[in-house]
Short mmCIF file of C-alpha atoms and ligand atoms in Angstrom, two decimals:
data_model
loop_
_atom_site.label_atom_id
_atom_site.label_comp_id
_atom_site.label_asym_id
_atom_site.label_seq_id
_atom_site.Cartn_x
_atom_site.Cartn_y
_atom_site.Cartn_z
CA MET R 1 -15.89 -29.74 20.05
CA ALA R 2 -12.80 -28.24 18.40
CA GLU R 3 -12.58 -24.48 18.23
CA ASN R 4 -13.55 -22.96 14.90
CA PRO R 5 -10.30 -22.51 12.91
CA PHE R 6 -11.57 -19.38 11.11
CA ARG R 7 -11.94 -15.90 12.54
CA ILE R 8 -14.05 -13.21 10.99
CA HIS R 9 -13.97 -10.42 13.52
CA GLY R 10 -11.30 -7.78 13.55
CA LEU R 11 -7.76 -8.21 12.40
CA VAL R 12 -6.43 -11.72 12.06
CA THR R 13 -2.98 -12.74 13.27
CA GLY R 14 -0.94 -15.88 13.88
CA GLU R 15 -2.39 -19.15 12.61
CA PHE R 16 -5.57 -17.37 11.46
CA PHE R 17 -3.61 -15.35 8.94
CA THR R 18 -2.29 -16.86 5.74
CA ASP R 19 -0.39 -15.90 2.58
CA ARG R 20 0.20 -12.24 1.56
CA VAL R 21 3.94 -12.84 1.40
CA ALA R 22 4.49 -10.48 -1.54
CA GLU R 23 2.25 -7.78 -0.07
CA LEU R 24 3.93 -7.97 3.34
CA THR R 25 7.35 -7.63 1.75
CA ARG R 26 6.33 -4.54 -0.20
CA ILE R 27 4.68 -2.90 2.80
CA ARG R 28 7.61 -3.66 5.14
CA ASP R 29 10.09 -2.30 2.61
CA ALA R 30 8.08 0.87 2.22
CA LEU R 31 7.81 1.35 5.99
CA ARG R 32 11.57 1.06 6.44
CA ARG R 33 12.78 3.09 3.48
CA PRO R 34 13.13 6.78 4.38
CA ALA R 35 10.71 9.11 2.61
CA SER R 36 9.04 6.34 0.60
CA LYS R 37 5.38 6.70 -0.26
CA LEU R 38 3.22 3.68 -0.99
CA LEU R 39 -0.47 3.51 -1.82
CA VAL R 40 -2.17 0.25 -0.85
CA TYR R 41 -5.67 0.00 -2.23
CA GLY R 42 -8.24 -2.67 -2.90
CA TYR R 43 -11.84 -3.54 -2.34
CA ARG R 44 -13.35 -3.90 1.09
CA ARG R 45 -12.79 -7.01 3.20
CA MET R 46 -9.74 -8.13 1.25
CA GLY R 47 -7.57 -8.25 4.35
CA LYS R 48 -5.67 -4.98 3.99
CA SER R 49 -5.79 -3.89 7.60
CA SER R 50 -4.65 -7.29 8.84
CA ALA R 51 -1.71 -7.29 6.43
CA LEU R 52 -0.80 -3.69 7.34
CA ALA R 53 -0.89 -4.47 11.06
CA LEU R 54 1.26 -7.55 10.57
CA ALA R 55 3.79 -5.66 8.45
CA VAL R 56 4.02 -2.94 11.11
CA ASP R 57 4.47 -5.57 13.79
CA GLN R 58 7.24 -7.27 11.81
CA VAL R 59 9.06 -3.96 11.27
CA ASN R 60 8.91 -3.17 15.00
CA ARG R 61 10.18 -6.65 15.90
CA GLN R 62 13.13 -6.12 13.60
CA ARG R 63 14.12 -2.99 15.53
CA GLY R 64 12.40 -0.67 13.08
CA HIS R 65 9.76 1.92 13.98
CA ALA R 66 6.29 1.92 12.52
CA PHE R 67 2.69 2.45 13.53
CA VAL R 68 -0.85 2.54 12.15
CA ALA R 69 -3.34 5.37 12.43
CA ASP R 70 -6.81 3.98 11.76
CA LEU R 71 -8.82 6.80 10.20
CA SER R 72 -11.92 4.72 9.45
CA THR R 73 -14.04 6.38 12.12
CA ALA R 74 -12.70 9.93 11.86
CA SER R 75 -15.31 12.63 11.24
CA THR R 76 -13.07 15.70 11.12
CA VAL R 77 -9.50 16.54 10.18
CA ALA R 78 -8.91 17.11 13.90
CA ASP R 79 -9.85 13.47 14.53
CA VAL R 80 -7.19 12.43 12.02
CA SER R 81 -4.60 14.34 14.06
CA ASN R 82 -5.73 12.51 17.19
CA ARG R 83 -5.49 9.09 15.60
CA ILE R 84 -1.96 9.83 14.46
CA LEU R 85 -0.87 11.16 17.85
CA GLN R 86 -2.43 8.22 19.65
CA GLY R 87 -0.96 5.67 17.24
CA ALA R 88 2.49 7.20 17.64
CA ALA R 89 2.29 7.36 21.42
CA ALA R 90 0.98 3.80 21.75
CA ALA R 91 3.50 2.19 19.41
CA LEU R 92 6.60 4.28 20.05
CA GLY R 93 5.85 4.75 23.75
CA LYS R 94 6.73 1.11 24.32
CA ARG R 95 10.25 1.76 23.07
CA TRP R 96 11.01 5.34 24.06
CA LYS R 97 10.27 7.31 27.20
CA ASN R 98 7.93 10.32 27.20
CA VAL R 99 6.87 10.06 23.58
CA ALA R 100 3.47 11.59 24.25
CA ALA R 101 4.91 14.57 26.12
CA ASP R 102 7.65 14.95 23.53
CA LEU R 103 5.12 15.06 20.69
CA ALA R 104 2.87 17.42 22.63
CA MET R 105 5.78 19.81 23.18
CA ARG R 106 6.57 19.94 19.51
CA LEU R 107 3.04 20.93 18.53
CA GLN R 108 1.61 24.37 18.05
CA ALA R 109 -1.75 23.13 19.31
CA THR R 110 -3.17 22.57 22.79
CA VAL R 111 -2.84 18.92 23.64
CA SER R 112 -4.11 16.98 26.62
CA LEU R 113 -2.70 13.66 27.77
CA THR R 114 -5.01 10.83 28.79
CA ALA R 115 -3.92 7.49 30.19
CA ASP R 116 -4.94 4.54 28.03
CA ARG R 117 -6.92 2.15 30.24
CA ALA R 118 -5.49 -0.99 28.70
CA THR R 119 -1.80 -0.13 28.60
CA GLY R 120 -1.41 2.78 31.02
CA LEU R 121 0.41 4.70 28.27
CA LEU R 122 -0.29 8.40 27.94
CA LEU R 123 -2.15 9.27 24.73
CA PRO R 124 -2.17 12.83 23.41
CA THR R 125 -5.38 14.44 22.13
CA VAL R 126 -5.70 17.85 20.51
CA SER R 127 -8.18 20.31 21.99
CA LEU R 128 -11.82 19.39 21.29
CA GLN R 129 -12.43 22.99 20.19
CA LEU R 130 -10.37 22.26 17.11
CA ARG R 131 -13.06 19.94 15.75
CA ARG R 132 -15.28 22.96 15.21
CA ALA R 133 -12.53 25.30 14.05
CA ASP R 134 -12.02 26.38 10.42
CA LEU R 135 -10.91 23.62 8.10
CA GLU R 136 -7.74 25.60 7.51
CA ASP R 137 -6.85 25.54 11.22
CA GLN R 138 -7.58 21.83 11.39
CA ARG R 139 -5.33 21.19 8.42
CA ALA R 140 -2.57 23.31 9.93
CA THR R 141 -2.72 21.19 13.08
CA LEU R 142 -2.60 17.98 11.06
CA GLY R 143 0.47 19.37 9.31
CA SER R 144 2.14 20.17 12.58
CA VAL R 145 1.33 16.70 13.98
CA LEU R 146 2.99 15.05 10.99
CA ASP R 147 5.91 17.50 11.24
CA ALA R 148 6.28 16.53 14.89
CA VAL R 149 6.52 12.84 13.95
CA ASN R 150 9.11 13.69 11.31
CA ASP R 151 11.14 15.79 13.77
CA LEU R 152 10.93 13.07 16.39
CA ALA R 153 12.31 10.55 13.89
CA ARG R 154 15.07 12.93 12.79
CA ASP R 155 16.14 13.67 16.36
CA ARG R 156 16.23 9.97 17.20
CA GLY R 157 18.10 9.18 14.02
CA VAL R 158 15.51 6.71 12.71
CA THR R 159 12.86 6.37 10.03
CA ILE R 160 9.29 6.11 11.26
CA GLY R 161 6.87 4.22 9.05
CA LEU R 162 3.35 5.60 9.23
CA VAL R 163 0.30 3.78 7.87
CA LEU R 164 -2.78 5.92 7.35
CA ASP R 165 -5.54 3.32 7.01
CA GLU R 166 -8.70 4.52 5.18
CA PHE R 167 -6.99 7.80 4.33
CA GLN R 168 -9.30 8.52 1.35
CA ASP R 169 -12.05 9.87 3.59
CA ILE R 170 -9.94 12.91 4.38
CA ALA R 171 -11.34 14.42 1.20
CA ARG R 172 -14.89 13.76 2.42
CA PHE R 173 -14.56 15.97 5.49
CA GLY R 174 -11.53 18.06 4.60
CA GLY R 175 -12.30 18.80 0.97
CA GLU R 176 -9.98 18.39 -2.01
CA ASP R 177 -7.78 21.06 -0.41
CA ALA R 178 -7.05 18.57 2.35
CA GLU R 179 -5.58 16.20 -0.25
CA TRP R 180 -3.28 18.89 -1.61
CA HIS R 181 -2.31 19.92 1.87
CA LEU R 182 -1.51 16.33 2.84
CA ARG R 183 0.54 15.94 -0.33
CA GLY R 184 2.57 19.05 0.53
CA VAL R 185 3.26 17.88 4.08
CA ILE R 186 4.15 14.32 3.10
CA GLN R 187 6.51 15.54 0.41
CA ARG R 188 8.69 17.52 2.75
CA HIS R 189 9.30 14.66 5.19
CA ASP R 190 12.57 12.79 4.89
CA TYR R 191 12.30 10.74 8.10
CA VAL R 192 8.77 9.44 7.81
CA SER R 193 7.76 6.88 5.24
CA TYR R 194 4.09 6.85 4.39
CA VAL R 195 1.78 4.00 3.53
CA LEU R 196 -1.61 5.36 2.48
CA ALA R 197 -4.21 2.62 2.48
CA GLY R 198 -7.83 2.58 1.45
CA SER R 199 -10.76 0.44 0.46
CA LYS R 200 -12.75 2.69 -1.83
CA PRO R 201 -11.12 2.10 -5.20
CA HIS R 202 -13.50 4.40 -7.07
CA LEU R 203 -12.44 7.32 -4.84
CA ILE R 204 -8.79 6.39 -4.72
CA ARG R 205 -8.40 6.02 -8.46
CA ARG R 206 -9.72 9.55 -8.79
CA MET R 207 -7.23 10.83 -6.22
CA ILE R 208 -4.29 9.64 -8.32
CA GLU R 209 -5.55 10.88 -11.67
CA PRO R 210 -3.69 13.64 -13.54
CA GLY R 211 -4.57 16.99 -12.04
CA ARG R 212 -5.35 15.51 -8.64
CA ALA R 213 -3.28 15.76 -5.50
CA PHE R 214 -1.67 12.33 -5.41
CA TYR R 215 -0.94 12.05 -9.11
CA ASP R 216 2.48 10.57 -9.76
CA MET R 217 3.56 10.71 -6.15
CA LEU R 218 2.88 7.23 -4.85
CA ASP R 219 4.13 3.73 -5.56
CA VAL R 220 1.08 1.54 -5.91
CA LEU R 221 0.21 -1.84 -4.46
CA TYR R 222 -3.15 -3.16 -5.61
CA PHE R 223 -4.43 -5.43 -2.86
CA GLY R 224 -6.28 -8.20 -4.66
CA PRO R 225 -7.65 -11.60 -3.70
CA ILE R 226 -5.64 -14.46 -2.24
CA GLU R 227 -4.94 -16.95 -5.02
CA PRO R 228 -8.06 -19.20 -5.04
CA ALA R 229 -6.42 -22.62 -5.35
CA TYR R 230 -4.04 -21.80 -2.50
CA PHE R 231 -6.81 -20.40 -0.30
CA ALA R 232 -9.02 -23.43 -0.98
CA SER R 233 -6.31 -25.83 0.17
CA TRP R 234 -5.50 -23.69 3.23
CA ILE R 235 -9.17 -23.81 4.23
CA GLU R 236 -9.29 -27.60 3.98
CA GLN R 237 -6.05 -27.91 5.89
CA ARG R 238 -7.45 -25.72 8.70
CA MET R 239 -10.61 -27.85 8.79
CA ARG R 240 -8.61 -31.07 8.94
CA GLY R 241 -6.50 -29.65 11.77
CA ALA R 242 -9.72 -29.09 13.73
CA GLY R 243 -11.10 -32.56 13.02
CA VAL R 244 -13.22 -32.09 9.92
CA VAL R 245 -12.26 -34.12 6.88
CA SER R 246 -13.05 -32.43 3.65
CA ASP R 247 -12.36 -32.91 0.01
CA GLY R 248 -13.50 -30.33 -2.49
CA VAL R 249 -15.25 -28.09 -0.01
CA GLY R 250 -12.49 -25.45 -0.25
CA ALA R 251 -12.91 -25.03 -3.99
CA ARG R 252 -16.68 -24.83 -3.66
CA ILE R 253 -16.39 -22.17 -0.95
CA MET R 254 -14.28 -20.11 -3.34
CA ASP R 255 -16.99 -20.50 -6.01
CA VAL R 256 -19.89 -19.39 -3.86
CA ALA R 257 -18.21 -16.69 -1.75
CA GLY R 258 -16.50 -14.66 -4.48
CA PRO R 259 -13.09 -13.01 -4.23
CA ARG R 260 -13.17 -11.13 -0.92
CA THR R 261 -11.09 -12.68 1.83
CA ARG R 262 -13.54 -12.01 4.62
CA ASP R 263 -16.53 -13.39 2.72
CA ILE R 264 -14.61 -16.56 2.00
CA THR R 265 -13.53 -16.88 5.62
CA GLN R 266 -17.11 -16.26 6.72
CA VAL R 267 -18.49 -19.08 4.56
CA ALA R 268 -15.65 -21.36 5.71
CA ARG R 269 -16.41 -20.57 9.33
CA THR R 270 -20.12 -21.32 8.93
CA CYS R 271 -19.31 -24.43 6.94
CA PHE R 272 -17.06 -25.68 9.72
CA ASP R 273 -19.79 -25.17 12.31
CA ARG R 274 -22.20 -27.26 10.23
CA ALA R 275 -19.67 -29.96 9.47
CA SER R 276 -18.18 -30.31 12.94
CA VAL R 277 -21.28 -32.28 13.95
CA THR R 278 -20.52 -35.09 11.52
CA GLY R 279 -16.78 -34.47 11.17
CA LYS R 280 -17.13 -34.35 7.40
CA ALA R 281 -17.59 -31.52 4.92
CA GLU R 282 -18.68 -32.01 1.33
CA ALA R 283 -18.83 -29.52 -1.51
CA HIS R 284 -22.59 -29.15 -1.03
CA ASP R 285 -22.00 -27.96 2.54
CA ALA R 286 -20.45 -24.81 1.09
CA ASP R 287 -23.77 -24.04 -0.61
CA LEU R 288 -25.68 -24.63 2.62
CA ALA R 289 -23.21 -22.47 4.55
CA PHE R 290 -23.62 -19.69 1.99
CA ALA R 291 -27.41 -19.90 2.40
CA ASP R 292 -26.94 -19.64 6.19
CA CYS R 293 -24.80 -16.52 5.75
CA VAL R 294 -27.54 -14.93 3.63
CA ALA R 295 -30.29 -15.92 6.09
CA GLU R 296 -28.35 -14.50 9.06
CA ARG R 297 -28.45 -11.09 7.41
CA ASP R 298 -32.12 -11.26 6.46
CA ASP R 299 -33.23 -8.42 8.78
CA ALA R 300 -30.51 -6.04 7.69
CA PHE R 301 -31.00 -6.75 3.99
CA ALA R 302 -34.78 -6.47 4.24
CA ASP R 303 -34.40 -3.06 5.93
CA PHE R 304 -32.02 -1.94 3.23
CA TRP R 305 -34.40 -3.16 0.52
CA GLN R 306 -37.30 -1.21 2.02
CA GLN R 307 -35.33 2.01 1.75
CA LEU R 308 -34.74 1.67 -1.98
CA THR R 309 -36.94 3.17 -4.64
CA PRO R 310 -38.88 0.63 -6.75
CA HIS R 311 -36.61 1.44 -9.67
CA GLN R 312 -33.46 0.80 -7.63
CA GLN R 313 -34.97 -2.51 -6.54
CA ASN R 314 -35.52 -3.44 -10.18
CA VAL R 315 -31.96 -2.47 -11.05
CA LEU R 316 -30.66 -4.81 -8.34
CA ARG R 317 -32.90 -7.63 -9.59
CA ALA R 318 -31.65 -7.10 -13.13
CA LEU R 319 -28.04 -7.01 -12.00
CA ALA R 320 -28.44 -10.19 -9.95
CA VAL R 321 -29.93 -12.11 -12.86
CA ALA R 322 -28.33 -10.63 -15.96
CA GLY R 323 -25.05 -9.23 -14.65
CA GLU R 324 -24.48 -6.96 -17.60
CA GLY R 325 -26.27 -5.36 -20.48
CA LEU R 326 -28.74 -3.67 -18.15
CA THR R 327 -29.76 -1.21 -20.82
CA SER R 328 -30.52 -3.80 -23.50
CA ALA R 329 -34.12 -3.84 -24.64
CA GLU R 330 -34.58 -7.39 -23.40
CA THR R 331 -33.38 -6.61 -19.89
CA THR R 332 -35.20 -3.30 -19.48
CA GLY R 333 -38.41 -4.99 -20.58
CA ARG R 334 -37.97 -8.03 -18.37
CA PHE R 335 -37.17 -6.07 -15.20
CA GLY R 336 -39.21 -2.94 -15.82
CA LEU R 337 -36.23 -0.59 -15.99
CA ALA R 338 -36.53 3.06 -16.97
CA SER R 339 -34.30 5.02 -19.37
CA SER R 340 -30.62 4.21 -19.52
CA SER R 341 -29.78 7.46 -17.74
CA ALA R 342 -32.12 6.50 -14.90
CA VAL R 343 -30.40 3.11 -14.71
CA SER R 344 -26.98 4.81 -14.59
CA GLN R 345 -28.21 7.10 -11.84
CA ALA R 346 -29.51 4.20 -9.77
CA LEU R 347 -26.24 2.33 -10.23
CA ALA R 348 -24.18 5.37 -9.23
CA ALA R 349 -26.25 5.90 -6.09
CA LEU R 350 -25.77 2.26 -5.11
CA VAL R 351 -22.01 2.53 -5.69
CA ASP R 352 -21.88 5.63 -3.49
CA ALA R 353 -23.78 3.79 -0.81
CA GLY R 354 -21.16 1.02 -0.97
CA ARG R 355 -23.68 -1.63 -2.08
CA LEU R 356 -22.28 -2.07 -5.58
CA VAL R 357 -18.78 -1.76 -6.97
CA ARG R 358 -17.84 -0.73 -10.42
CA GLU R 359 -14.96 -2.21 -12.28
CA GLU R 360 -12.06 -0.01 -13.28
CA ARG R 361 -12.76 0.21 -16.96
CA GLY R 362 -15.95 -0.60 -18.74
CA ALA R 363 -19.39 -0.55 -17.33
CA ARG R 364 -19.66 -3.74 -15.36
CA TYR R 365 -21.15 -3.53 -11.88
CA GLU R 366 -21.12 -6.14 -9.17
CA PHE R 367 -22.64 -6.50 -5.73
CA ASP R 368 -20.19 -5.50 -3.01
CA SER R 369 -21.46 -8.36 -0.88
CA PRO R 370 -22.11 -11.83 -2.28
CA PHE R 371 -24.60 -12.28 0.57
CA LEU R 372 -26.70 -9.32 -0.56
CA ARG R 373 -26.65 -10.73 -4.07
CA GLY R 374 -27.79 -14.07 -2.64
CA TRP R 375 -30.54 -12.31 -0.72
CA VAL R 376 -31.84 -10.54 -3.83
CA VAL R 377 -31.72 -13.82 -5.76
CA SER R 378 -33.46 -15.88 -3.12
CA ARG R 379 -35.95 -13.35 -1.73
CA ALA R 380 -36.69 -10.67 -4.29
CA LEU R 381 -36.95 -12.51 -7.60
CA LEU R 382 -40.11 -14.45 -6.86
CA ASP R 383 -41.96 -11.12 -7.07
CA ILE R 384 -41.36 -11.28 -10.79
CA GLY R 385 -41.70 -15.03 -11.13
CA ILE R 386 -38.04 -16.02 -11.29
CA ALA R 387 -36.75 -18.87 -9.12
CA LEU R 388 -33.00 -19.36 -8.87
CA PRO R 389 -30.73 -21.00 -6.27
CA VAL R 390 -29.29 -18.68 -3.63
CA THR R 391 -25.78 -19.27 -4.95
CA TYR R 392 -26.72 -18.25 -8.50
CA ARG R 393 -24.25 -15.91 -10.17
CA ALA R 394 -24.95 -14.07 -13.37
CA PRO R 395 -22.92 -15.31 -16.32
CA THR R 396 -20.22 -12.81 -17.26
CA LEU R 397 -18.02 -12.43 -20.26
CA PRO R 398 -14.58 -13.73 -19.39
CA MET R 399 -12.39 -10.93 -18.10
CA PRO R 400 -8.87 -10.54 -19.45
CA ALA R 401 -6.45 -11.92 -16.88
CA ALA R 402 -4.34 -8.78 -17.15
CA VAL R 403 -2.81 -6.88 -14.30
CA PRO R 404 -5.02 -3.84 -13.79
CA ARG R 405 -3.71 -0.59 -15.15
CA LEU R 406 -4.05 2.44 -12.97
CA ALA R 407 -5.14 5.87 -13.96
CA ASN R 408 -1.56 7.14 -13.92
CA GLY R 409 -0.40 4.37 -16.21
CA GLU R 410 1.59 2.55 -13.56
CA ARG R 411 1.42 -1.20 -13.29
CA THR R 412 0.72 -2.74 -9.95
CA GLY R 413 3.12 -5.61 -10.58
CA GLU R 414 1.34 -7.90 -8.18
CA ARG R 415 1.78 -11.64 -8.32
CA PHE R 416 -1.88 -12.34 -7.75
CA ALA R 417 -3.27 -9.10 -9.05
CA HIS R 418 -6.71 -9.74 -10.48
CA THR R 419 -8.85 -7.37 -12.38
CA PRO R 420 -11.14 -5.83 -9.79
CA ASP R 421 -14.72 -7.07 -9.65
CA THR R 422 -14.04 -10.50 -11.04
N1 LIG P 501 -4.37 -13.16 5.30
C1 LIG P 501 -5.55 -13.61 5.76
N2 LIG P 501 -5.71 -14.91 6.05
C2 LIG P 501 -6.91 -15.35 6.50
N3 LIG P 501 -7.98 -14.58 6.70
C3 LIG P 501 -7.88 -13.28 6.42
C4 LIG P 501 -6.65 -12.73 5.94
N4 LIG P 501 -6.84 -11.41 5.75
C5 LIG P 501 -8.11 -11.15 6.07
N5 LIG P 501 -8.75 -12.25 6.49
C6 LIG P 501 -10.19 -12.33 6.87
O1 LIG P 501 -10.82 -11.15 6.44
C7 LIG P 501 -11.33 -10.40 7.56
C8 LIG P 501 -11.17 -8.92 7.28
O2 LIG P 501 -9.80 -8.56 7.31
P1 LIG P 501 -9.32 -7.04 7.38
O3 LIG P 501 -10.12 -6.28 8.38
O4 LIG P 501 -7.86 -7.09 7.53
O5 LIG P 501 -9.69 -6.57 5.90
P2 LIG P 501 -9.81 -5.11 5.29
O6 LIG P 501 -9.47 -5.24 3.85
O7 LIG P 501 -9.03 -4.14 6.09
O8 LIG P 501 -11.36 -4.86 5.46
P3 LIG P 501 -12.17 -3.46 5.51
O9 LIG P 501 -12.44 -3.13 4.09
O10 LIG P 501 -13.42 -3.80 6.26
O11 LIG P 501 -11.32 -2.45 6.19
C9 LIG P 501 -10.57 -10.93 8.75
O12 LIG P 501 -11.29 -10.79 9.95
C10 LIG P 501 -10.41 -12.40 8.37
O13 LIG P 501 -11.60 -13.11 8.59
MG1 LIG P 502 -9.53 -2.31 6.96
#
C-alpha cells in the first residue's frame, strides 16, 4: 500500500509542505534585514511553526544566519534564556567554531555546556538556580543572552535572525514587566532581527494595543488559512500521486474540517487511509473521515466534558447548534442558559482554556477544534432531544471578506488574509 501522503505530526517539510509563498517571503525578508521586527500571529494549527522553520532553513541555505527558539514549553524566564542559547548554539554551531563557549563567555550568568546527543554539538544552559531566582534576575539574564547574540552578530559582521516561537507566554510567567523589558532589549539591537510568533490571538492583540509594550513596534503578518480552492486541489493531487483517484473530495474536506491547516490535513490523512482500500475517494468519504477523527478523540473529549459545569455544557450545546445569539430568549430557553453575564463568563473561561476562540471584533465565538464541535453535536445533543449529523455547522451571518484590522490600526496586507474565526 502506498505511504500516506499527508503528515500531521510535528513540522512538515519537503513534499508534505505546500503554499505559504507570501508568508515565507515576508518572514525571510524580516530575518535578513538588520534590526527588523516582525510579529507573526494566527490561530493554532495554522502551520506557523512549519513556515517559520522553513524560512529559517532557506535563510541559512542562502548564507544568512537565523535560528528558532521554541518557547512553547518554557515555564520560567530562565527557560526562555536556555531555549535561545540552545537554538543559537545548534544552528550557528554548524557554521562557526566554539559558538557555545563564545556565547557563554559573553554572559554575566553561570552557564554549563552539555553535549547534544543527536548532533554532538555543545549546548549552553544557564544555572538551574536561576529558575527560582527573582523575576528581575531572570529578566536580566534574558537581556544579557539576547545582548550576547547581538554582540556575536556584530563581531562576525552579520545579521542574525531570531524567531521566538510562542513568545506571548512570556507575560504569563514573567508578568507584563517582562514584555516591557523584552521591548527595551529588542529595541537596542542593530544586528539581530526579531520575528515574534504566537498562536494566541486574544493575548497577542492585547500586547500590541496602545499603552502596551509592543504597541507600534512590530510589523505584522497575520497567519491565516491556506486558500481553500488551492488546498483542495493540492490534497487531491497528493492522493492521486499515492494511487487514490478522487474528484470533489478535496472541496468536501475543506467544508467539514474548517480553516485550520492541521485539521484539514488530519481529515485528508484519515480519508486517504479509508480510500486506499478501494483506490477511490468520493466527497462522502470526507464526512466519514471527519466522523473517524471525532471518534478517535472520544475518550479525551468525554473527560473534558465531565470536567465542565452543567452550565458550561449547555453553553457549548447552544454554540454548536445556534452559533450566535446565545443570549436571545429563544436560545436561552431552548438550552437552559442562565443570565447573559453567566453566559459571558462561561464563554470567557472556555476561551482561556483554549477550547473556544473569539473573533477579533464582535461577539462571535467558535470552537477551537472542529472535532470537539463534532463531538458535542454527535454525542451531547441527544440529551436534549436534538439529532444532527456530526459534520453539522451552525449557520452564521456572512462575514465581510475584509482584511482584519489590528488593534494598532495597521493592515496585515496578506494575500489570503481571512477574518479570524470564519
Ligand atoms: N504548508 C503546509 N502544507 C501542508 N500541511 C501543513 C502546512 N503547514 C502546516 N501543515 C499541517 O499542519 C500541522 C501543524 O503545523 P505547525 O505545527 O507548523 O502549525 P502551528 O501553527 O505552529 O501549530 P501550533 O499552534 O500547534 O503551534 C502540520 O503537522 C501539518 O499536518
Ligand atoms: Mg507552532
